[in-house]
Amino acid sequence: WGNFSAENDKRCDCPQVVYRLEELADKPISGVNLSRKAVITPLMHSILLNAFQSPKAKLPLLMEATLKSVYEKHFLVYLFDKEAQKAIEAFNLAGRIKEYSGDYLHLNDTSFTGAKSNLFIKQAVEQKIEFDNDGGLIKTVSVNYKNSFPASNCNLEKGGLCLNAPYRDWVRLYVPKGSTLISSNGFETEIKTYEELGKTVFEGFFGDKYPLRPQSSAKIVFKYKLPAEFNRNNSYSLMIQKQPGIEAYDYVVDYNGQKQEFELRTDKEIKF
């Protein structure tokens, strides 16, 4: 199958192993490829051998990488044993949407693109919380998507690897139950509102008419009112649950002029 490494590959600005696996699985060939993912078994065997036969000095580094993947939600666990699963969820290792008494937000992007454009997209999120005339809380959530990399040659006849292509996105925003949508921007469909997992969900889509193309950007905006129990007379706290698998978000939270800026790599609680 060849050699794999974590060295940066300039063709995707990603680890060489990522580009090579995509090449094995998705590069066009003549005929039908019935074994496009057959590399997974020997690769896992090789990873395990390298891990367990590594010098003792490297074991702390291996443990550090594992814990980092758990902490940043790149590694999730589901067990068939219900009691064992409860323990997993107690340590936030299952990706479950949390119950929370304060304000809450979970942004979930789902790519409807055959390519792997997510590799090249960086998201920046801003939450702005303001008071209305009645003392209630109005939130404006803006998400900027930026793809700074050139497009791949996605011509099937050329036989190239189509990684970076126009991006189409099904977006769901999980917010406190009872929140009311005021307006939205950047979507090609009417926003749907429903309840799921104890939250109110705002759902939209963009990308058919105006996809996010390589070396361009897109922006979506939700504006909504929080339920009546959230008001200027009460202390304010916010739980942000990061979507598993996303590398990191650039983040700004503005609570009536008070700002916190940070890089979101895991679930985070904020208080003002």
PDB file of C-alpha atoms in Angstrom:
ATOM      1  CA  TRP A   1       0.000   0.000   0.000  1.00  0.00           C
ATOM      2  CA  GLY A   2       2.977   2.306   0.424  1.00  0.00           C
ATOM      3  CA  ASN A   3       4.313   4.465   3.218  1.00  0.00           C
ATOM      4  CA  PHE A   4       2.196   6.800   5.347  1.00  0.00           C
ATOM      5  CA  SER A   5       3.301   9.677   7.531  1.00  0.00           C
ATOM      6  CA  ALA A   6       2.086  12.743   9.387  1.00  0.00           C
ATOM      7  CA  GLU A   7       4.354  15.024   7.348  1.00  0.00           C
ATOM      8  CA  ASN A   8       2.552  17.929   5.677  1.00  0.00           C
ATOM      9  CA  ASP A   9       1.522  17.328   2.055  1.00  0.00           C
ATOM     10  CA  LYS A  10       1.476  20.603   0.106  1.00  0.00           C
ATOM     11  CA  ARG A  11      -1.196  19.278  -2.267  1.00  0.00           C
ATOM     12  CA  CYS A  12      -3.769  19.556   0.525  1.00  0.00           C
ATOM     13  CA  ASP A  13      -1.859  21.304   3.335  1.00  0.00           C
ATOM     14  CA  CYS A  14      -2.757  18.253   5.412  1.00  0.00           C
ATOM     15  CA  PRO A  15      -0.902  15.146   6.688  1.00  0.00           C
ATOM     16  CA  GLN A  16       0.442  12.924   3.912  1.00  0.00           C
ATOM     17  CA  VAL A  17      -1.584   9.987   5.249  1.00  0.00           C
ATOM     18  CA  VAL A  18      -4.815  11.956   4.699  1.00  0.00           C
ATOM     19  CA  TYR A  19      -3.998  12.733   1.058  1.00  0.00           C
ATOM     20  CA  ARG A  20      -2.827   9.174   0.377  1.00  0.00           C
ATOM     21  CA  LEU A  21      -5.981   7.607   1.881  1.00  0.00           C
ATOM     22  CA  GLU A  22      -8.196   9.950  -0.119  1.00  0.00           C
ATOM     23  CA  GLU A  23      -6.213   9.042  -3.220  1.00  0.00           C
ATOM     24  CA  LEU A  24      -6.708   5.308  -2.603  1.00  0.00           C
ATOM     25  CA  ALA A  25     -10.429   5.676  -1.894  1.00  0.00           C
ATOM     26  CA  ASP A  26     -11.595   8.403  -4.265  1.00  0.00           C
ATOM     27  CA  LYS A  27      -9.245   8.876  -7.211  1.00  0.00           C
ATOM     28  CA  PRO A  28     -11.163   7.999 -10.413  1.00  0.00           C
ATOM     29  CA  ILE A  29     -10.208   4.736 -12.120  1.00  0.00           C
ATOM     30  CA  SER A  30     -11.542   2.871 -15.120  1.00  0.00           C
ATOM     31  CA  GLY A  31     -14.142   0.382 -13.954  1.00  0.00           C
ATOM     32  CA  VAL A  32     -15.616  -0.212 -10.507  1.00  0.00           C
ATOM     33  CA  ASN A  33     -13.342  -0.214  -7.455  1.00  0.00           C
ATOM     34  CA  LEU A  34     -14.742  -2.841  -5.090  1.00  0.00           C
ATOM     35  CA  SER A  35     -11.823  -2.578  -2.651  1.00  0.00           C
ATOM     36  CA  ARG A  36     -11.539   1.211  -2.298  1.00  0.00           C
ATOM     37  CA  LYS A  37     -11.381   0.954   1.510  1.00  0.00           C
ATOM     38  CA  ALA A  38      -9.464  -2.303   1.785  1.00  0.00           C
ATOM     39  CA  VAL A  39      -6.427  -0.405   3.068  1.00  0.00           C
ATOM     40  CA  ILE A  40      -8.139   0.245   6.430  1.00  0.00           C
ATOM     41  CA  THR A  41      -7.433  -3.210   7.893  1.00  0.00           C
ATOM     42  CA  PRO A  42      -3.681  -3.376   7.135  1.00  0.00           C
ATOM     43  CA  LEU A  43      -3.308   0.290   8.118  1.00  0.00           C
ATOM     44  CA  MET A  44      -4.932  -0.339  11.522  1.00  0.00           C
ATOM     45  CA  HIS A  45      -2.684  -3.397  11.969  1.00  0.00           C
ATOM     46  CA  SER A  46       0.368  -1.262  11.234  1.00  0.00           C
ATOM     47  CA  ILE A  47      -0.780   1.510  13.606  1.00  0.00           C
ATOM     48  CA  LEU A  48      -1.255  -0.968  16.447  1.00  0.00           C
ATOM     49  CA  LEU A  49       2.146  -2.577  15.834  1.00  0.00           C
ATOM     50  CA  ASN A  50       3.846   0.815  15.796  1.00  0.00           C
ATOM     51  CA  ALA A  51       2.032   1.870  18.966  1.00  0.00           C
ATOM     52  CA  PHE A  52       2.715  -1.237  21.046  1.00  0.00           C
ATOM     53  CA  GLN A  53       6.280  -1.728  19.822  1.00  0.00           C
ATOM     54  CA  SER A  54       7.312   1.898  20.277  1.00  0.00           C
ATOM     55  CA  PRO A  55      10.135   2.747  22.690  1.00  0.00           C
ATOM     56  CA  LYS A  56       8.888   3.507  26.213  1.00  0.00           C
ATOM     57  CA  ALA A  57       9.977   7.109  25.785  1.00  0.00           C
ATOM     58  CA  LYS A  58       7.309   7.591  23.115  1.00  0.00           C
ATOM     59  CA  LEU A  59       4.396   6.217  25.167  1.00  0.00           C
ATOM     60  CA  PRO A  60       3.723   9.554  26.935  1.00  0.00           C
ATOM     61  CA  LEU A  61       3.496  11.244  23.532  1.00  0.00           C
ATOM     62  CA  LEU A  62       1.069   8.590  22.331  1.00  0.00           C
ATOM     63  CA  MET A  63      -1.051   9.028  25.467  1.00  0.00           C
ATOM     64  CA  GLU A  64      -0.962  12.817  25.043  1.00  0.00           C
ATOM     65  CA  ALA A  65      -2.192  12.532  21.443  1.00  0.00           C
ATOM     66  CA  THR A  66      -4.992  10.173  22.514  1.00  0.00           C
ATOM     67  CA  LEU A  67      -6.161  12.445  25.341  1.00  0.00           C
ATOM     68  CA  LYS A  68      -6.027  15.478  23.044  1.00  0.00           C
ATOM     69  CA  SER A  69      -8.254  13.676  20.541  1.00  0.00           C
ATOM     70  CA  VAL A  70     -10.707  12.839  23.324  1.00  0.00           C
ATOM     71  CA  TYR A  71     -10.655  16.368  24.778  1.00  0.00           C
ATOM     72  CA  GLU A  72     -11.198  17.990  21.367  1.00  0.00           C
ATOM     73  CA  LYS A  73     -13.985  15.507  20.441  1.00  0.00           C
ATOM     74  CA  HIS A  74     -12.231  13.774  17.546  1.00  0.00           C
ATOM     75  CA  PHE A  75     -12.703  10.457  19.337  1.00  0.00           C
ATOM     76  CA  LEU A  76     -16.175   9.357  20.477  1.00  0.00           C
ATOM     77  CA  VAL A  77     -17.314   6.100  22.104  1.00  0.00           C
ATOM     78  CA  TYR A  78     -20.550   4.125  21.832  1.00  0.00           C
ATOM     79  CA  LEU A  79     -20.962   0.904  23.834  1.00  0.00           C
ATOM     80  CA  PHE A  80     -23.806  -1.620  23.673  1.00  0.00           C
ATOM     81  CA  ASP A  81     -23.673  -2.085  27.452  1.00  0.00           C
ATOM     82  CA  LYS A  82     -26.031   0.587  28.845  1.00  0.00           C
ATOM     83  CA  GLU A  83     -24.304   0.944  32.223  1.00  0.00           C
ATOM     84  CA  ALA A  84     -20.885   1.235  30.618  1.00  0.00           C
ATOM     85  CA  GLN A  85     -22.280   3.807  28.196  1.00  0.00           C
ATOM     86  CA  LYS A  86     -23.518   5.909  31.128  1.00  0.00           C
ATOM     87  CA  ALA A  87     -19.937   6.040  32.412  1.00  0.00           C
ATOM     88  CA  ILE A  88     -18.697   7.062  28.967  1.00  0.00           C
ATOM     89  CA  GLU A  89     -21.258   9.876  28.825  1.00  0.00           C
ATOM     90  CA  ALA A  90     -20.351  11.045  32.335  1.00  0.00           C
ATOM     91  CA  PHE A  91     -16.873  11.822  30.975  1.00  0.00           C
ATOM     92  CA  ASN A  92     -18.333  13.557  27.870  1.00  0.00           C
ATOM     93  CA  LEU A  93     -16.897  10.911  25.534  1.00  0.00           C
ATOM     94  CA  ALA A  94     -20.089  10.128  23.608  1.00  0.00           C
ATOM     95  CA  GLY A  95     -20.904  13.434  21.922  1.00  0.00           C
ATOM     96  CA  ARG A  96     -24.324  13.697  23.559  1.00  0.00           C
ATOM     97  CA  ILE A  97     -26.184  17.024  23.519  1.00  0.00           C
ATOM     98  CA  LYS A  98     -26.060  18.251  27.124  1.00  0.00           C
ATOM     99  CA  GLU A  99     -28.796  19.462  29.404  1.00  0.00           C
ATOM    100  CA  TYR A 100     -27.928  22.938  30.682  1.00  0.00           C
ATOM    101  CA  SER A 101     -29.814  25.461  32.794  1.00  0.00           C
ATOM    102  CA  GLY A 102     -28.291  28.542  31.148  1.00  0.00           C
ATOM    103  CA  ASP A 103     -28.026  29.667  27.531  1.00  0.00           C
ATOM    104  CA  TYR A 104     -26.869  27.005  25.075  1.00  0.00           C
ATOM    105  CA  LEU A 105     -25.526  26.750  21.529  1.00  0.00           C
ATOM    106  CA  HIS A 106     -24.455  23.910  19.275  1.00  0.00           C
ATOM    107  CA  LEU A 107     -23.695  24.551  15.600  1.00  0.00           C
ATOM    108  CA  ASN A 108     -23.867  21.463  13.373  1.00  0.00           C
ATOM    109  CA  ASP A 109     -22.691  21.578   9.719  1.00  0.00           C
ATOM    110  CA  THR A 110     -23.326  18.654   7.380  1.00  0.00           C
ATOM    111  CA  SER A 111     -21.598  18.677   3.993  1.00  0.00           C
ATOM    112  CA  PHE A 112     -23.671  17.750   0.937  1.00  0.00           C
ATOM    113  CA  THR A 113     -20.567  17.775  -1.245  1.00  0.00           C
ATOM    114  CA  GLY A 114     -18.915  14.738  -2.786  1.00  0.00           C
ATOM    115  CA  ALA A 115     -15.495  16.326  -2.299  1.00  0.00           C
ATOM    116  CA  LYS A 116     -13.705  16.877   1.014  1.00  0.00           C
ATOM    117  CA  SER A 117     -13.978  20.668   1.112  1.00  0.00           C
ATOM    118  CA  ASN A 118     -14.238  20.652   4.927  1.00  0.00           C
ATOM    119  CA  LEU A 119     -10.472  20.088   4.985  1.00  0.00           C
ATOM    120  CA  PHE A 120      -9.979  23.630   3.682  1.00  0.00           C
ATOM    121  CA  ILE A 121     -12.783  25.570   5.403  1.00  0.00           C
ATOM    122  CA  LYS A 122     -12.230  27.677   8.524  1.00  0.00           C
ATOM    123  CA  GLN A 123     -15.239  28.836  10.541  1.00  0.00           C
ATOM    124  CA  ALA A 124     -15.454  31.989  12.633  1.00  0.00           C
ATOM    125  CA  VAL A 125     -18.459  32.379  14.940  1.00  0.00           C
ATOM    126  CA  GLU A 126     -19.727  35.506  16.686  1.00  0.00           C
ATOM    127  CA  GLN A 127     -22.503  35.481  19.277  1.00  0.00           C
ATOM    128  CA  LYS A 128     -23.910  38.895  20.152  1.00  0.00           C
ATOM    129  CA  ILE A 129     -26.336  39.128  23.087  1.00  0.00           C
ATOM    130  CA  GLU A 130     -28.336  42.337  23.577  1.00  0.00           C
ATOM    131  CA  PHE A 131     -31.276  43.505  25.721  1.00  0.00           C
ATOM    132  CA  ASP A 132     -34.623  44.370  24.149  1.00  0.00           C
ATOM    133  CA  ASN A 133     -37.005  47.022  25.492  1.00  0.00           C
ATOM    134  CA  ASP A 134     -38.593  44.525  27.898  1.00  0.00           C
ATOM    135  CA  GLY A 135     -35.266  43.385  29.337  1.00  0.00           C
ATOM    136  CA  GLY A 136     -35.299  40.113  27.395  1.00  0.00           C
ATOM    137  CA  LEU A 137     -32.257  38.739  25.576  1.00  0.00           C
ATOM    138  CA  ILE A 138     -31.889  38.925  21.794  1.00  0.00           C
ATOM    139  CA  LYS A 139     -29.115  36.877  20.217  1.00  0.00           C
ATOM    140  CA  THR A 140     -27.472  37.274  16.834  1.00  0.00           C
ATOM    141  CA  VAL A 141     -25.294  34.333  15.788  1.00  0.00           C
ATOM    142  CA  SER A 142     -23.092  34.939  12.727  1.00  0.00           C
ATOM    143  CA  VAL A 143     -20.997  32.205  11.126  1.00  0.00           C
ATOM    144  CA  ASN A 144     -18.330  33.038   8.538  1.00  0.00           C
ATOM    145  CA  TYR A 145     -17.020  30.196   6.368  1.00  0.00           C
ATOM    146  CA  LYS A 146     -13.735  30.863   4.548  1.00  0.00           C
ATOM    147  CA  ASN A 147     -12.003  28.608   2.031  1.00  0.00           C
ATOM    148  CA  SER A 148      -8.595  30.083   1.184  1.00  0.00           C
ATOM    149  CA  PHE A 149      -7.258  27.234  -0.948  1.00  0.00           C
ATOM    150  CA  PRO A 150      -7.342  26.832  -4.754  1.00  0.00           C
ATOM    151  CA  ALA A 151      -9.831  24.446  -6.336  1.00  0.00           C
ATOM    152  CA  SER A 152      -8.929  20.876  -7.199  1.00  0.00           C
ATOM    153  CA  ASN A 153      -9.141  19.629 -10.772  1.00  0.00           C
ATOM    154  CA  CYS A 154     -12.454  17.778 -10.478  1.00  0.00           C
ATOM    155  CA  ASN A 155     -12.674  16.789 -14.136  1.00  0.00           C
ATOM    156  CA  LEU A 156     -13.306  13.032 -13.962  1.00  0.00           C
ATOM    157  CA  GLU A 157     -11.746  12.530 -17.409  1.00  0.00           C
ATOM    158  CA  LYS A 158      -8.481  14.012 -16.117  1.00  0.00           C
ATOM    159  CA  GLY A 159      -8.393  11.436 -13.322  1.00  0.00           C
ATOM    160  CA  GLY A 160      -7.348  13.912 -10.637  1.00  0.00           C
ATOM    161  CA  LEU A 161      -8.213  13.849  -6.946  1.00  0.00           C
ATOM    162  CA  CYS A 162     -11.215  16.100  -6.279  1.00  0.00           C
ATOM    163  CA  LEU A 163     -10.721  17.354  -2.721  1.00  0.00           C
ATOM    164  CA  ASN A 164     -11.548  21.069  -2.814  1.00  0.00           C
ATOM    165  CA  ALA A 165     -14.773  21.849  -4.658  1.00  0.00           C
ATOM    166  CA  PRO A 166     -17.931  23.986  -4.181  1.00  0.00           C
ATOM    167  CA  TYR A 167     -19.383  23.375  -0.718  1.00  0.00           C
ATOM    168  CA  ARG A 168     -23.070  22.801   0.088  1.00  0.00           C
ATOM    169  CA  ASP A 169     -24.115  22.855   3.739  1.00  0.00           C
ATOM    170  CA  TRP A 170     -27.113  21.642   5.777  1.00  0.00           C
ATOM    171  CA  VAL A 171     -26.969  23.749   8.954  1.00  0.00           C
ATOM    172  CA  ARG A 172     -28.633  23.077  12.307  1.00  0.00           C
ATOM    173  CA  LEU A 173     -28.404  25.431  15.277  1.00  0.00           C
ATOM    174  CA  TYR A 174     -29.395  23.964  18.664  1.00  0.00           C
ATOM    175  CA  VAL A 175     -30.512  26.639  21.154  1.00  0.00           C
ATOM    176  CA  PRO A 176     -32.520  26.716  24.439  1.00  0.00           C
ATOM    177  CA  LYS A 177     -35.995  25.209  24.167  1.00  0.00           C
ATOM    178  CA  GLY A 178     -38.592  27.911  23.589  1.00  0.00           C
ATOM    179  CA  SER A 179     -36.336  30.300  21.647  1.00  0.00           C
ATOM    180  CA  THR A 180     -38.088  32.231  18.848  1.00  0.00           C
ATOM    181  CA  LEU A 181     -36.494  32.981  15.484  1.00  0.00           C
ATOM    182  CA  ILE A 182     -36.682  36.654  14.480  1.00  0.00           C
ATOM    183  CA  SER A 183     -34.760  36.618  11.181  1.00  0.00           C
ATOM    184  CA  SER A 184     -32.057  34.810   9.210  1.00  0.00           C
ATOM    185  CA  ASN A 185     -29.684  35.531   6.308  1.00  0.00           C
ATOM    186  CA  GLY A 186     -27.489  33.541   3.939  1.00  0.00           C
ATOM    187  CA  PHE A 187     -29.823  30.605   3.308  1.00  0.00           C
ATOM    188  CA  GLU A 188     -31.479  29.339   0.140  1.00  0.00           C
ATOM    189  CA  THR A 189     -34.326  27.580   1.943  1.00  0.00           C
ATOM    190  CA  GLU A 190     -36.885  28.725   4.471  1.00  0.00           C
ATOM    191  CA  ILE A 191     -35.646  28.118   8.015  1.00  0.00           C
ATOM    192  CA  LYS A 192     -37.379  25.220   9.762  1.00  0.00           C
ATOM    193  CA  THR A 193     -37.955  25.360  13.521  1.00  0.00           C
ATOM    194  CA  TYR A 194     -38.598  22.253  15.611  1.00  0.00           C
ATOM    195  CA  GLU A 195     -37.710  20.618  18.929  1.00  0.00           C
ATOM    196  CA  GLU A 196     -35.149  17.829  19.279  1.00  0.00           C
ATOM    197  CA  LEU A 197     -33.019  16.481  22.151  1.00  0.00           C
ATOM    198  CA  GLY A 198     -34.553  18.978  24.561  1.00  0.00           C
ATOM    199  CA  LYS A 199     -33.577  21.973  22.419  1.00  0.00           C
ATOM    200  CA  THR A 200     -35.151  24.231  19.825  1.00  0.00           C
ATOM    201  CA  VAL A 201     -33.490  23.711  16.438  1.00  0.00           C
ATOM    202  CA  PHE A 202     -33.202  26.183  13.556  1.00  0.00           C
ATOM    203  CA  GLU A 203     -32.435  24.364  10.311  1.00  0.00           C
ATOM    204  CA  GLY A 204     -31.387  25.801   6.945  1.00  0.00           C
ATOM    205  CA  PHE A 205     -29.410  25.034   3.794  1.00  0.00           C
ATOM    206  CA  PHE A 206     -27.143  26.883   1.359  1.00  0.00           C
ATOM    207  CA  GLY A 207     -25.045  25.823  -1.599  1.00  0.00           C
ATOM    208  CA  ASP A 208     -27.264  24.905  -4.574  1.00  0.00           C
ATOM    209  CA  LYS A 209     -27.478  28.360  -6.138  1.00  0.00           C
ATOM    210  CA  TYR A 210     -24.626  29.987  -4.257  1.00  0.00           C
ATOM    211  CA  PRO A 211     -22.137  27.387  -2.982  1.00  0.00           C
ATOM    212  CA  LEU A 212     -19.047  28.292  -1.015  1.00  0.00           C
ATOM    213  CA  ARG A 213     -16.390  28.005  -3.702  1.00  0.00           C
ATOM    214  CA  PRO A 214     -12.638  27.553  -3.209  1.00  0.00           C
ATOM    215  CA  GLN A 215     -10.853  30.847  -2.474  1.00  0.00           C
ATOM    216  CA  SER A 216     -14.082  32.521  -1.363  1.00  0.00           C
ATOM    217  CA  SER A 217     -16.250  32.960   1.722  1.00  0.00           C
ATOM    218  CA  ALA A 218     -19.879  32.721   2.848  1.00  0.00           C
ATOM    219  CA  LYS A 219     -21.824  34.008   5.844  1.00  0.00           C
ATOM    220  CA  ILE A 220     -25.005  32.920   7.606  1.00  0.00           C
ATOM    221  CA  VAL A 221     -26.870  34.741  10.379  1.00  0.00           C
ATOM    222  CA  PHE A 222     -29.530  33.695  12.904  1.00  0.00           C
ATOM    223  CA  LYS A 223     -31.302  36.283  15.049  1.00  0.00           C
ATOM    224  CA  TYR A 224     -33.606  34.978  17.772  1.00  0.00           C
ATOM    225  CA  LYS A 225     -35.085  35.745  21.173  1.00  0.00           C
ATOM    226  CA  LEU A 226     -34.295  33.584  24.170  1.00  0.00           C
ATOM    227  CA  PRO A 227     -37.119  32.315  26.421  1.00  0.00           C
ATOM    228  CA  ALA A 228     -38.520  34.655  29.092  1.00  0.00           C
ATOM    229  CA  GLU A 229     -36.434  33.140  31.919  1.00  0.00           C
ATOM    230  CA  PHE A 230     -33.355  34.658  30.243  1.00  0.00           C
ATOM    231  CA  ASN A 231     -33.357  38.379  31.006  1.00  0.00           C
ATOM    232  CA  ARG A 232     -31.124  41.244  32.101  1.00  0.00           C
ATOM    233  CA  ASN A 233     -32.075  40.741  35.771  1.00  0.00           C
ATOM    234  CA  ASN A 234     -30.471  37.287  35.977  1.00  0.00           C
ATOM    235  CA  SER A 235     -26.806  36.293  35.755  1.00  0.00           C
ATOM    236  CA  TYR A 236     -25.823  34.996  32.317  1.00  0.00           C
ATOM    237  CA  SER A 237     -24.020  31.758  31.515  1.00  0.00           C
ATOM    238  CA  LEU A 238     -23.536  30.013  28.179  1.00  0.00           C
ATOM    239  CA  MET A 239     -22.638  26.448  27.227  1.00  0.00           C
ATOM    240  CA  ILE A 240     -21.116  26.013  23.753  1.00  0.00           C
ATOM    241  CA  GLN A 241     -20.887  22.419  22.524  1.00  0.00           C
ATOM    242  CA  LYS A 242     -18.391  21.975  19.712  1.00  0.00           C
ATOM    243  CA  GLN A 243     -19.266  19.734  16.783  1.00  0.00           C
ATOM    244  CA  PRO A 244     -17.145  16.557  16.914  1.00  0.00           C
ATOM    245  CA  GLY A 245     -14.487  16.292  14.225  1.00  0.00           C
ATOM    246  CA  ILE A 246     -14.131  20.029  13.612  1.00  0.00           C
ATOM    247  CA  GLU A 247     -10.562  21.216  14.172  1.00  0.00           C
ATOM    248  CA  ALA A 248     -11.313  24.591  15.784  1.00  0.00           C
ATOM    249  CA  TYR A 249     -13.470  27.707  15.514  1.00  0.00           C
ATOM    250  CA  ASP A 250     -12.392  31.321  15.920  1.00  0.00           C
ATOM    251  CA  TYR A 251     -14.904  32.637  18.449  1.00  0.00           C
ATOM    252  CA  VAL A 252     -16.241  35.923  19.812  1.00  0.00           C
ATOM    253  CA  VAL A 253     -18.980  36.209  22.445  1.00  0.00           C
ATOM    254  CA  ASP A 254     -20.289  39.741  23.031  1.00  0.00           C
ATOM    255  CA  TYR A 255     -22.646  40.113  25.995  1.00  0.00           C
ATOM    256  CA  ASN A 256     -24.059  43.634  25.926  1.00  0.00           C
ATOM    257  CA  GLY A 257     -20.625  45.103  25.121  1.00  0.00           C
ATOM    258  CA  GLN A 258     -18.520  42.704  27.224  1.00  0.00           C
ATOM    259  CA  LYS A 259     -16.410  40.532  24.915  1.00  0.00           C
ATOM    260  CA  GLN A 260     -14.573  37.249  25.200  1.00  0.00           C
ATOM    261  CA  GLU A 261     -12.462  36.043  22.240  1.00  0.00           C
ATOM    262  CA  PHE A 262     -10.962  32.567  22.031  1.00  0.00           C
ATOM    263  CA  GLU A 263     -10.294  29.520  19.865  1.00  0.00           C
ATOM    264  CA  LEU A 264     -12.940  26.866  20.492  1.00  0.00           C
ATOM    265  CA  ARG A 265     -11.452  23.356  20.484  1.00  0.00           C
ATOM    266  CA  THR A 266     -13.789  21.632  22.935  1.00  0.00           C
ATOM    267  CA  ASP A 267     -17.037  22.244  24.838  1.00  0.00           C
ATOM    268  CA  LYS A 268     -16.835  25.498  26.784  1.00  0.00           C
ATOM    269  CA  GLU A 269     -18.844  27.243  29.495  1.00  0.00           C
ATOM    270  CA  ILE A 270     -18.798  31.048  29.651  1.00  0.00           C
ATOM    271  CA  LYS A 271     -20.129  33.338  32.373  1.00  0.00           C
ATOM    272  CA  PHE A 272     -20.669  37.109  32.480  1.00  0.00           C
TER     273      PHE A 272
END
